[in-house]
PDB file of C-alpha atoms in Angstrom:
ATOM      1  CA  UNK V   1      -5.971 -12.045 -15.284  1.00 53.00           C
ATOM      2  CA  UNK V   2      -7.048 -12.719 -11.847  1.00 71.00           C
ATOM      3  CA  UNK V   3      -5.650  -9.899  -9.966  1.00 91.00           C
ATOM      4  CA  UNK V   4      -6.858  -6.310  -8.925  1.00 95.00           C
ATOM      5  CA  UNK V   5      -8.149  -4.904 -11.796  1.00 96.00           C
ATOM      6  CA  UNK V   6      -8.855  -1.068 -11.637  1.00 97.00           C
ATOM      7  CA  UNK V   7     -10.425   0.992 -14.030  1.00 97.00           C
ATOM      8  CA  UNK V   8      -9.562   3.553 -14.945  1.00 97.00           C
ATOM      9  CA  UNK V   9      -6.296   3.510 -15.514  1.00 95.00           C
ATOM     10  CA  UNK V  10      -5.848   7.340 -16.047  1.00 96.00           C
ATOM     11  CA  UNK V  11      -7.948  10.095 -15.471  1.00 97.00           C
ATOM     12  CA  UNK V  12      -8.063  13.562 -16.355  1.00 97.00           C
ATOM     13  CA  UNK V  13     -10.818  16.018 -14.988  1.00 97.00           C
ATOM     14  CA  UNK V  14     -11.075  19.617 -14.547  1.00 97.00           C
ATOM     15  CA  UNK V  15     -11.835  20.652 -11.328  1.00 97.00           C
ATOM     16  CA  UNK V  16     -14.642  20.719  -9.613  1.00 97.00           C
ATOM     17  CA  UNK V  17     -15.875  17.872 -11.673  1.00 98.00           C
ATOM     18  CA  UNK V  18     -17.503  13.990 -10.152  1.00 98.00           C
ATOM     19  CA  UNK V  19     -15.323  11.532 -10.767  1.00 98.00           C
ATOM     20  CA  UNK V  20     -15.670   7.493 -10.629  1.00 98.00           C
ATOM     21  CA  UNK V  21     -13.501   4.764 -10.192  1.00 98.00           C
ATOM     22  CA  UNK V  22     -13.903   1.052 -10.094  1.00 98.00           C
ATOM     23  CA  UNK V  23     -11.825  -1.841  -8.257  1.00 98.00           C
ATOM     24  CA  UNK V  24     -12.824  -5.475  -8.848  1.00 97.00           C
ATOM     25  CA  UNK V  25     -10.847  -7.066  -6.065  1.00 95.00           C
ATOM     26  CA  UNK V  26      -9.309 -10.725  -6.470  1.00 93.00           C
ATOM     27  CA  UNK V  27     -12.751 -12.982  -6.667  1.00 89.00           C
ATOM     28  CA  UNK V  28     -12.548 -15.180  -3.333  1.00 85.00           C
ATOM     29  CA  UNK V  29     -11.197 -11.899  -0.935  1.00 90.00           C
ATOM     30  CA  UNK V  30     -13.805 -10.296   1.134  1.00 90.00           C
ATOM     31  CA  UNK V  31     -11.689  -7.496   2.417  1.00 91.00           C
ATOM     32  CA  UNK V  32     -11.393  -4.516   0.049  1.00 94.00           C
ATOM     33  CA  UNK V  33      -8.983  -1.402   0.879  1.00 94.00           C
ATOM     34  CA  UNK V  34      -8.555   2.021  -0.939  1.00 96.00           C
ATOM     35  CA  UNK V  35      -5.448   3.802  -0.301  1.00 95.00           C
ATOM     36  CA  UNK V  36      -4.418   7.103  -2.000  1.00 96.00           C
ATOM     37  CA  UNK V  37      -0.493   7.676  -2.598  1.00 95.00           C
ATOM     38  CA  UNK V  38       1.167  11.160  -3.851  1.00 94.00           C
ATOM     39  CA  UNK V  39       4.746  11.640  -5.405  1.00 89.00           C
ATOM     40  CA  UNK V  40       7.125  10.399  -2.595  1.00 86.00           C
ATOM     41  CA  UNK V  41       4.975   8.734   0.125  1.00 90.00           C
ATOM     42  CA  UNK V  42       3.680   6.196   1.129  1.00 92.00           C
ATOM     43  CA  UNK V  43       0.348   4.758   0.237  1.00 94.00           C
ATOM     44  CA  UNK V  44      -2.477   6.312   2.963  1.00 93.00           C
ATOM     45  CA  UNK V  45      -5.220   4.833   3.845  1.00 92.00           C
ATOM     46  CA  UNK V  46      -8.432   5.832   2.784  1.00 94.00           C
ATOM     47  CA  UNK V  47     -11.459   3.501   3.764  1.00 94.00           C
ATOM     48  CA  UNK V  48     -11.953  -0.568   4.070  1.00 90.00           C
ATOM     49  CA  UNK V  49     -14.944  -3.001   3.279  1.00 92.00           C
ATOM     50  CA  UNK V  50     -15.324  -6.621   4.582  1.00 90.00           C
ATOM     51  CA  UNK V  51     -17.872  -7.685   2.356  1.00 91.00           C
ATOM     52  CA  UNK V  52     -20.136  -4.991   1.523  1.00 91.00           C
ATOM     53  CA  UNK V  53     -19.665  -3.467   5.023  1.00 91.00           C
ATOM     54  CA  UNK V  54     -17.408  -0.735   5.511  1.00 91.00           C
ATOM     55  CA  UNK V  55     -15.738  -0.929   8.853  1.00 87.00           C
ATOM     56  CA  UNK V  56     -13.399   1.833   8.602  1.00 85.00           C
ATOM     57  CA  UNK V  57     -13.157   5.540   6.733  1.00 87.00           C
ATOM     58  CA  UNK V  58     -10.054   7.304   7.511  1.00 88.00           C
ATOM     59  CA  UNK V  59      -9.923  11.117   8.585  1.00 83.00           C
ATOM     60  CA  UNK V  60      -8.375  12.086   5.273  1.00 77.00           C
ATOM     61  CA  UNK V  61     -11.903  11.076   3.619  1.00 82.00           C
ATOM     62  CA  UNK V  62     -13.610  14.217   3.526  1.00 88.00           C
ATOM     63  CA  UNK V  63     -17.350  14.419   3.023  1.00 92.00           C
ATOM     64  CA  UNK V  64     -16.483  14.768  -0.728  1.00 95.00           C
ATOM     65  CA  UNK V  65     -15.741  11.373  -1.291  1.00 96.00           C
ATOM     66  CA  UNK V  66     -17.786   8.253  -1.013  1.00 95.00           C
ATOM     67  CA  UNK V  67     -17.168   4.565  -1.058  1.00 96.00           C
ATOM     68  CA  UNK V  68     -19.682   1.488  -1.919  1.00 96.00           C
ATOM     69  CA  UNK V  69     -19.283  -1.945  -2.012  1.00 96.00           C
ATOM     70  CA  UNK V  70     -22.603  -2.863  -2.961  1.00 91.00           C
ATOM     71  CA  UNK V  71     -22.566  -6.680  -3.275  1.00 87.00           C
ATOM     72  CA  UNK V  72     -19.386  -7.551  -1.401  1.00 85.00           C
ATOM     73  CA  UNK V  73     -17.577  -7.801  -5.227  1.00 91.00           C
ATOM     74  CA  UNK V  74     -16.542  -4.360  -7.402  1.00 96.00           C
ATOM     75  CA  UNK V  75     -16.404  -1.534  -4.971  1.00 97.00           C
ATOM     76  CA  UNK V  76     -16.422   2.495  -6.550  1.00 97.00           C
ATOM     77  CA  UNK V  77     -14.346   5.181  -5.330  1.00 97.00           C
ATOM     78  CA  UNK V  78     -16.201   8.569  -6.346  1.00 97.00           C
ATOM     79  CA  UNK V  79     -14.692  11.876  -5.326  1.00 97.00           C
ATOM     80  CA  UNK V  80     -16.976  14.916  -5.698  1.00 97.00           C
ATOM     81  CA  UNK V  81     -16.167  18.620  -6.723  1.00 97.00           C
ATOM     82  CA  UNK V  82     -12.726  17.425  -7.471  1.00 97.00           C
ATOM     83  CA  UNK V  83      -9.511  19.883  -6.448  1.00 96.00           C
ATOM     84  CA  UNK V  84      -6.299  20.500  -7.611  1.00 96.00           C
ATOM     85  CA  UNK V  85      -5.215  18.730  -4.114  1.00 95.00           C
ATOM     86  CA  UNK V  86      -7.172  15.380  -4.868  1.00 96.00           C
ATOM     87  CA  UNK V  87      -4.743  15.079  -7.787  1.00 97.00           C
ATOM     88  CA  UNK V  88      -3.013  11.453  -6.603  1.00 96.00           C
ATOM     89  CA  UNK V  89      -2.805   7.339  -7.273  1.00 96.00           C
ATOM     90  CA  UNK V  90      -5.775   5.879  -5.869  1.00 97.00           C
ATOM     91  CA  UNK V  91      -4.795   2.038  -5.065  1.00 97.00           C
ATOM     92  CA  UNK V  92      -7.171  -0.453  -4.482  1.00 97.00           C
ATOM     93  CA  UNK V  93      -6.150  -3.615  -2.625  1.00 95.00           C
ATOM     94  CA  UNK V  94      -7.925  -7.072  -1.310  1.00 93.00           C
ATOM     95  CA  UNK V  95      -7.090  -9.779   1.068  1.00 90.00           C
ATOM     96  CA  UNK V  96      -8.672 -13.045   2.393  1.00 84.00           C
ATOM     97  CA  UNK V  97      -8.162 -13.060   6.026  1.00 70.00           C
ATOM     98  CA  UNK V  98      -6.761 -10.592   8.624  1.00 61.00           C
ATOM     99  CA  UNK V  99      -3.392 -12.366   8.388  1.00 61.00           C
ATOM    100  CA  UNK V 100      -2.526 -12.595   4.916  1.00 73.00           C
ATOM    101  CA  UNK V 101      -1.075 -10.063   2.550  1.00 84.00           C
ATOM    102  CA  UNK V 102      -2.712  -7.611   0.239  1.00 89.00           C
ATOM    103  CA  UNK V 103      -2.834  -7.750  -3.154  1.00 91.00           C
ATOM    104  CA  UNK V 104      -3.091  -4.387  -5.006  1.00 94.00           C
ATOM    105  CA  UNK V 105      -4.184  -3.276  -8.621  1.00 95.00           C
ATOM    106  CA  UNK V 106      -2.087  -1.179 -10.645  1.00 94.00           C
ATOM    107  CA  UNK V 107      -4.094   1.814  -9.511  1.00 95.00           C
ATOM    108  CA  UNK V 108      -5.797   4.980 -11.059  1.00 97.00           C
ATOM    109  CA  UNK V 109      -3.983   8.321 -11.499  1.00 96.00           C
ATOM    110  CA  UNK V 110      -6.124  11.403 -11.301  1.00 98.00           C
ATOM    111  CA  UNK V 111      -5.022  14.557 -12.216  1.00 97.00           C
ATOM    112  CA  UNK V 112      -7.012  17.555 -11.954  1.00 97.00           C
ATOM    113  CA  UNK V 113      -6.762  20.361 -13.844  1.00 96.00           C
TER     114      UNK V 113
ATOM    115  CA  UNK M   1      -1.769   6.124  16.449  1.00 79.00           C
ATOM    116  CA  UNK M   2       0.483   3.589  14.351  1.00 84.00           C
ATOM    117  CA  UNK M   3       3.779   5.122  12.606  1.00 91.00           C
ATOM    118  CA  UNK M   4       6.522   3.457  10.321  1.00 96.00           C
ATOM    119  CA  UNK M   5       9.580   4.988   9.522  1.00 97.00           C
ATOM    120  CA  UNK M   6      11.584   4.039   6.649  1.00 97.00           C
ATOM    121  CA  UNK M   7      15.050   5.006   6.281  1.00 97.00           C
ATOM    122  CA  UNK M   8      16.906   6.071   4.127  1.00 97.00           C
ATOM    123  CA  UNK M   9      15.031   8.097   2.039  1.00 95.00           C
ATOM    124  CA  UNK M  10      16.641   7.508  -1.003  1.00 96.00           C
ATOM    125  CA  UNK M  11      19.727   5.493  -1.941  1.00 96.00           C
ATOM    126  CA  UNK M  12      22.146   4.819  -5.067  1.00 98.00           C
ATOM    127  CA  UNK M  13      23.847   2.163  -5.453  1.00 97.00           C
ATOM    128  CA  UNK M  14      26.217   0.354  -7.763  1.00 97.00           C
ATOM    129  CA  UNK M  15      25.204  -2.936  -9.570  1.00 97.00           C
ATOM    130  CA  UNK M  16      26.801  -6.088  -7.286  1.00 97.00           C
ATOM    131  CA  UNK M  17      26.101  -4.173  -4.155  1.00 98.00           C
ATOM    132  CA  UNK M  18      24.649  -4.963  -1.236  1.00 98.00           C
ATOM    133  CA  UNK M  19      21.802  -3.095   0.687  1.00 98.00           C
ATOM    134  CA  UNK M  20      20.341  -2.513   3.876  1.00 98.00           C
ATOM    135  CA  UNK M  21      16.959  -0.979   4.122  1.00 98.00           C
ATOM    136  CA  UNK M  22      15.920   0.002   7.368  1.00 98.00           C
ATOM    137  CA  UNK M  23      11.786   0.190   8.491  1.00 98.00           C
ATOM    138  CA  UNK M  24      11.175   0.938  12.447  1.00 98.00           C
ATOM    139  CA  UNK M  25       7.536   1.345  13.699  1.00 96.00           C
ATOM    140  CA  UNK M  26       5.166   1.967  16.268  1.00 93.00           C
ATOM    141  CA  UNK M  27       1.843   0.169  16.251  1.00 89.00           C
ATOM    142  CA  UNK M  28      -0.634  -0.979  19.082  1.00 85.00           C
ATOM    143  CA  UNK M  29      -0.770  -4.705  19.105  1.00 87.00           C
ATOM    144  CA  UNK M  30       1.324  -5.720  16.386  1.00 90.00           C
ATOM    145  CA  UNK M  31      -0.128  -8.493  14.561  1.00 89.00           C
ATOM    146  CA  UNK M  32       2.522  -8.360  11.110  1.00 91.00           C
ATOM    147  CA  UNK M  33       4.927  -6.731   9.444  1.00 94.00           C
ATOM    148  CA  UNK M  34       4.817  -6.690   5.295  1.00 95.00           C
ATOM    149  CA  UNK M  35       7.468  -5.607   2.688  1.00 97.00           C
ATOM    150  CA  UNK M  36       6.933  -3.929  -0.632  1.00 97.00           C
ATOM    151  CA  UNK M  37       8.810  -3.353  -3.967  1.00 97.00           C
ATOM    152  CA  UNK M  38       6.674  -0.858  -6.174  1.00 95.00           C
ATOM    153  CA  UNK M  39       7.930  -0.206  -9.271  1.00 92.00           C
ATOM    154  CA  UNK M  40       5.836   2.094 -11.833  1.00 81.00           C
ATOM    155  CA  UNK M  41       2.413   1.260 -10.434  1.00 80.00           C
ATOM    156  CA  UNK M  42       0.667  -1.089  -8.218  1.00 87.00           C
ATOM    157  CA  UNK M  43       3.245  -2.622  -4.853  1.00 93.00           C
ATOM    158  CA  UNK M  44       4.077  -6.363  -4.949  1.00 93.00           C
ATOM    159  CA  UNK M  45       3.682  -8.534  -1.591  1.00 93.00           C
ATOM    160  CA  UNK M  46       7.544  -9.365  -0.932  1.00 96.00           C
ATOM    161  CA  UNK M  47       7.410 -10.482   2.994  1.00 94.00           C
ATOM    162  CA  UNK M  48       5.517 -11.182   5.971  1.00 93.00           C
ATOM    163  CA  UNK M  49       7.064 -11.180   9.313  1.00 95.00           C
ATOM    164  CA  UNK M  50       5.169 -11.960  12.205  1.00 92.00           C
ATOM    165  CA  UNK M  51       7.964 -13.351  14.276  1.00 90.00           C
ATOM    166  CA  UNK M  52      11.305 -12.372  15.554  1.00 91.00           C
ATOM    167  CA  UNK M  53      14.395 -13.496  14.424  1.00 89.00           C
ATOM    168  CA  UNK M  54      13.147 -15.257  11.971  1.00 89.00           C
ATOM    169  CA  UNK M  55      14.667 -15.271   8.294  1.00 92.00           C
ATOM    170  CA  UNK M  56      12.218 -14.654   5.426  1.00 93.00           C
ATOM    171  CA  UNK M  57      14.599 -15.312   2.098  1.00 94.00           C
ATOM    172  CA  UNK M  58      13.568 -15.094  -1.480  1.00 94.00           C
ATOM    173  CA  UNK M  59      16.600 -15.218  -3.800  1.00 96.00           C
ATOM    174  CA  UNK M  60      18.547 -12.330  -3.174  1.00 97.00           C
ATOM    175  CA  UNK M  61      16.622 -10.500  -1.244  1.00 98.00           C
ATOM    176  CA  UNK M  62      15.870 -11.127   3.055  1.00 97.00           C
ATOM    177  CA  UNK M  63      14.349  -9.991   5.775  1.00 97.00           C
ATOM    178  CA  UNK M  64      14.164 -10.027   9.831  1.00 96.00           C
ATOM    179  CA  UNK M  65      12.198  -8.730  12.179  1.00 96.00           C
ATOM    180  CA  UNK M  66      13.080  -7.543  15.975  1.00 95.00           C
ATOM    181  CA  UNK M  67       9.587  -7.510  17.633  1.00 91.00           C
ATOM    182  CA  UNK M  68      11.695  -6.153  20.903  1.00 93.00           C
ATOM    183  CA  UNK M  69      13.106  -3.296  18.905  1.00 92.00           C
ATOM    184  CA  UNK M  70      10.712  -2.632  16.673  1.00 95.00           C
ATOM    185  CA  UNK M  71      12.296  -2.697  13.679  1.00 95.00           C
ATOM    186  CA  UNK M  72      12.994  -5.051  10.513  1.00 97.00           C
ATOM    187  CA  UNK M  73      15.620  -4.766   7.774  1.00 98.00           C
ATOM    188  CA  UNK M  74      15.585  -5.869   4.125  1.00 98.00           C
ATOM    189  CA  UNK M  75      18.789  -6.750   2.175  1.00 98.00           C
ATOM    190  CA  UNK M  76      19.097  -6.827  -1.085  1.00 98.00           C
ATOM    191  CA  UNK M  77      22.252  -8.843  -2.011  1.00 98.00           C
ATOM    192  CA  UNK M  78      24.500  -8.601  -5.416  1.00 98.00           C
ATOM    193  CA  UNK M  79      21.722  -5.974  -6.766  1.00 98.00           C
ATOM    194  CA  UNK M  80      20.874  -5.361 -10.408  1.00 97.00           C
ATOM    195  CA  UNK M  81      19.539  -2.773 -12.308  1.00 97.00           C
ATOM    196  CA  UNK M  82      16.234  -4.518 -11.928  1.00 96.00           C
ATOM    197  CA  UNK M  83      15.605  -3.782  -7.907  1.00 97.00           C
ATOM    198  CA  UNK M  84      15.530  -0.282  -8.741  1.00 97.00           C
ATOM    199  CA  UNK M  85      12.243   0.575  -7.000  1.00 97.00           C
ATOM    200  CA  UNK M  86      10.688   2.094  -4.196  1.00 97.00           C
ATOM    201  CA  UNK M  87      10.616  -0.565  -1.125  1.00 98.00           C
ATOM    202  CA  UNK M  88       7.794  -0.062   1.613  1.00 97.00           C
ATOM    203  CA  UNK M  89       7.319  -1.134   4.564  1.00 97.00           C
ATOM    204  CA  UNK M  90       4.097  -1.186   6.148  1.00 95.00           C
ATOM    205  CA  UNK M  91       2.534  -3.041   9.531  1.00 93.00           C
ATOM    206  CA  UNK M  92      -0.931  -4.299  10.588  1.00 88.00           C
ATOM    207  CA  UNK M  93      -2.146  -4.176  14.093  1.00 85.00           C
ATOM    208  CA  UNK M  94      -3.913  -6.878  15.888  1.00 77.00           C
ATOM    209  CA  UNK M  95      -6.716  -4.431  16.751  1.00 69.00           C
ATOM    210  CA  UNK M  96     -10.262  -4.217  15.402  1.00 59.00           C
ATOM    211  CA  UNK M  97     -10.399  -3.549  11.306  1.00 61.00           C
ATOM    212  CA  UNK M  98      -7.335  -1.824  11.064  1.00 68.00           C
ATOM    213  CA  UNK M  99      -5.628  -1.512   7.755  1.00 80.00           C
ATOM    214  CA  UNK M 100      -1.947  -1.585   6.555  1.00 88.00           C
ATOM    215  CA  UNK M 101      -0.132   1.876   7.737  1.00 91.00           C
ATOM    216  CA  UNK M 102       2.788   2.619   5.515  1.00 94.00           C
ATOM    217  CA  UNK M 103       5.807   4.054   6.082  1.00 95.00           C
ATOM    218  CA  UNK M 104       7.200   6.696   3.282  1.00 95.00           C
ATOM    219  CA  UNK M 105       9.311   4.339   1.209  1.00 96.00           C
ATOM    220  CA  UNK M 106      13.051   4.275   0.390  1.00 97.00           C
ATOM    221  CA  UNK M 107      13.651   4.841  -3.116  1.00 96.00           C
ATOM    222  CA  UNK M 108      16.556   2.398  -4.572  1.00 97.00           C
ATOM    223  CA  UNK M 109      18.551   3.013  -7.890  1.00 97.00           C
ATOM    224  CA  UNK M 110      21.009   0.922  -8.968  1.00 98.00           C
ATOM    225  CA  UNK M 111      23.147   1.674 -11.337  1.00 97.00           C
ATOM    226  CA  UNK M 112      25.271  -0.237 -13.568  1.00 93.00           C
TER     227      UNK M 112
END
């Protein structure tokens, strides 16, 4: 498969609790997004790496969560002292150029207890 | 700061009909306009419109943009069970690194 993968696929944590996720974007894109989406919206944008830069962290990313990107492949998501309100799809997506679609993984679904 | 607005909401239709959905938006420097069907989980790339007037068509389903009145449409003709999904609309802006901003989806049932 030589999509979006995103792992994992579900993820259950009580709150307060770290929590990690992984994207591995499509293998030739240098442009990585992370979107959140909640039951009847859209998805929202979260942060953005070209390469392992990232250009652009959106005012819904509190303090309490962090992006990497550390090569310019896989980038992690990881949300600290996790709340009821963090409960969501996280979506990862990549593109090639500026101009060209994204491609998204099938997500990760947090719920926290 | 960019907006899309989808509309409607929510629709139901029967099987063989045909369908309008509407997205209008407001971005500095538009640089593209993409449609989405999401299903369950992840959205799949349907269209890119950059231009106006301009017919993007993929079996039964098309799509136009009007870059003057800042909106696009996508029909869905002779629908089936199988388009029920939530369609989004969402537009990139020629400025800087800016992302995809999506609009709020309209949810489509069909039923047979």
């Amino acid at each position: 498969d030589t999509g979006v993968s995103q792992d994992p696929r579900h993820k259950i944590t009580k709150r307060g609790q770290n929590v990690t996720f992984r994207c591995d974007p499509i293998s030739e894109h240098n442009r990585l997004y992370w979107y959140r989406q909640t039951l009847g919206q859209g998805p929202e944008f979260l942060t953005y790496f070209q390469n392992e830069a990232q250009l652009e962290k959106s005012r819904l990313l509190s303090d309490r969560f962090s992006a990497e990107r550390p090569k310019g492949s896989f980038s992690t998501l990881e949300i600290q002292r996790t709340e009821q309100g963090d409960s969501a799809m996280y979506l990862c997506a990549s593109s090639n150029q500026l101009n060209t679609e994204a491609f998204f993984g099938q997500g990760t679904r947090l719920t926290v207890v | 700061e960019d907006k899309v607005v989808q509309s409607p909401l929510s629709l139901v239709v029967h099987e063989g009909d045909t369908v309008t959905l509407n997205c209008s938006y407001e971005v500095t420097n538009f640089r593209s306009l993409l449609w989405y069907k999401q299903e369950k989980k992840a959205p799949t790339f349907l269209f890119m419109l950059t231009s106006s007037g301009i017919e993007k068509k993929s079996g039964r389903l098309s799509s136009i943009l009007d870059k003057k009145e800042l909106f696009s449409i996508l029909n869905i003709t002779a629908t089936q069970t199988g388009d029920s999904a939530v369609y989004l609309c969402a537009v990139r802006s020629n400025s800087g690194n800016t992302p995809l901003v999506f609009g709020k989806g309209t949810r489509l049932s069909v039923i047979a």
